Amino acid sequence: MSELSDDTLMSLIQQQDERAFAKLIDRHLTILHAFARRMLGNTNDAEDVVQETFLRVWNHANRWKPGAAKLSTWLHQIVHNLCIDLRRRHRGKTVDIDLEEIQELVSTTVTPEDCLQQEHISREVEKALQELPERQRSAIILCYYQGLSNLQAAAVLNVSVAALESLMARGRRTLKQKLQTIHTGATYEPAT
Amino acid sequence: MNQQPKKSKIIENFPLEDKHFAHLLESYGAEVKRWPQEYQIAARQLLDSSETARQLQQAALALDNLLDTVQIPPPSPWLRQRILASVQRTTTATQDIWQRFLQWIIGTTPLEHLWRPAVTFLLPLVLGIMIGFYSTQSIYGETQISSVTVELAQEVSLLGLTSSDFLE
């Protein structure tokens, strides 16, 4: 089962094969979770989105047409649409970034000062990413973090490759401006 | 599902102009391996030969390093189970409706084995007959009502004439 292609797994899922479905989850869960987490800045919402994505794959497996696009593109497209819907429903609310998670992730750093500095940088970058316009953020996350090719990312966003490149360039310019102080190497001094 | 954008032709060995190189840096970041395959060889050649290109790459690398500080924890170990359980619930719920319906039709006792399938097949037949009967009756009824209405109108008109005559 492990060596089966995504297309083969999908054709088995179309016949309600739960083992093939479990295999598909194992193959794509982590990457889709990372995508939703980066899009939403919140683990609980990200997990709900990923669960809903796989549920849709199971219920609408017959819509999958092998050869039309890569399965990962289709999955990213579903996650992306769900994330956009969720963000629109939550519009006006503050972005809920999991600070505890960031602390856990940077805790491997040696000194407490370094740890604090790293934590601050990570939080600022994530905040800046969340504040980007929707499509610019999506473009950067899809290409930079998710490692999708420009063709795949353009397909997820339903734009041309040129438009995708423009979105990424504008997004990165905005990020550079927002993170100017960190970018130029200014150190973070916590309030006493 | 959306269609993939048209694939660009892969050109593996062509000179990359500084301006185009800068645009690609701005879009895809400093790491050439993240760039579209068709530009990677040309970009490496330019980086080998141009100091300006290397400086531009260093500037882009600073932002890449910042972006790399955002790490995502792995999903919770229960998420996989949650997904599988939700799918099984959906499947079971759909199966349940049909299974219960079939079970009801078949019945569980010898008597039920007889009367339930009979009811299931006879009920639509009886309903059809009833609908047909009532619709015929209502048409017949309407005809009757219309003849009664004409008679009534005639009587009223007669009364009306009488009353108008009387008034005059």
mmCIF file with all atom_site columns, C-alpha atoms in Angstrom, chain A residues 106-115:
data_model
loop_
_atom_site.group_PDB
_atom_site.id
_atom_site.type_symbol
_atom_site.label_atom_id
_atom_site.label_alt_id
_atom_site.label_comp_id
_atom_site.label_asym_id
_atom_site.label_entity_id
_atom_site.label_seq_id
_atom_site.pdbx_PDB_ins_code
_atom_site.Cartn_x
_atom_site.Cartn_y
_atom_site.Cartn_z
_atom_site.occupancy
_atom_site.B_iso_or_equiv
_atom_site.pdbx_formal_charge
_atom_site.auth_seq_id
_atom_site.auth_comp_id
_atom_site.auth_asym_id
_atom_site.auth_atom_id
_atom_site.pdbx_PDB_model_num
ATOM 1  C CA . VAL A 1 106 ? 12.567 27.964 20.348 1.00 0.00 ? 106 VAL A CA 1
ATOM 2  C CA . SER A 1 107 ? 13.349 26.441 23.739 1.00 0.00 ? 107 SER A CA 1
ATOM 3  C CA . THR A 1 108 ? 16.172 24.388 22.244 1.00 0.00 ? 108 THR A CA 1
ATOM 4  C CA . THR A 1 109 ? 18.296 27.538 22.047 1.00 0.00 ? 109 THR A CA 1
ATOM 5  C CA . VAL A 1 110 ? 21.080 27.683 24.612 1.00 0.00 ? 110 VAL A CA 1
ATOM 6  C CA . THR A 1 111 ? 20.757 30.822 26.729 1.00 0.00 ? 111 THR A CA 1
ATOM 7  C CA . PRO A 1 112 ? 17.517 32.344 28.042 1.00 0.00 ? 112 PRO A CA 1
ATOM 8  C CA . GLU A 1 113 ? 18.391 35.668 26.343 1.00 0.00 ? 113 GLU A CA 1
ATOM 9  C CA . ASP A 1 114 ? 18.849 33.957 23.003 1.00 0.00 ? 114 ASP A CA 1
ATOM 10 C CA . CYS A 1 115 ? 15.639 32.071 23.576 1.00 0.00 ? 115 CYS A CA 1
#
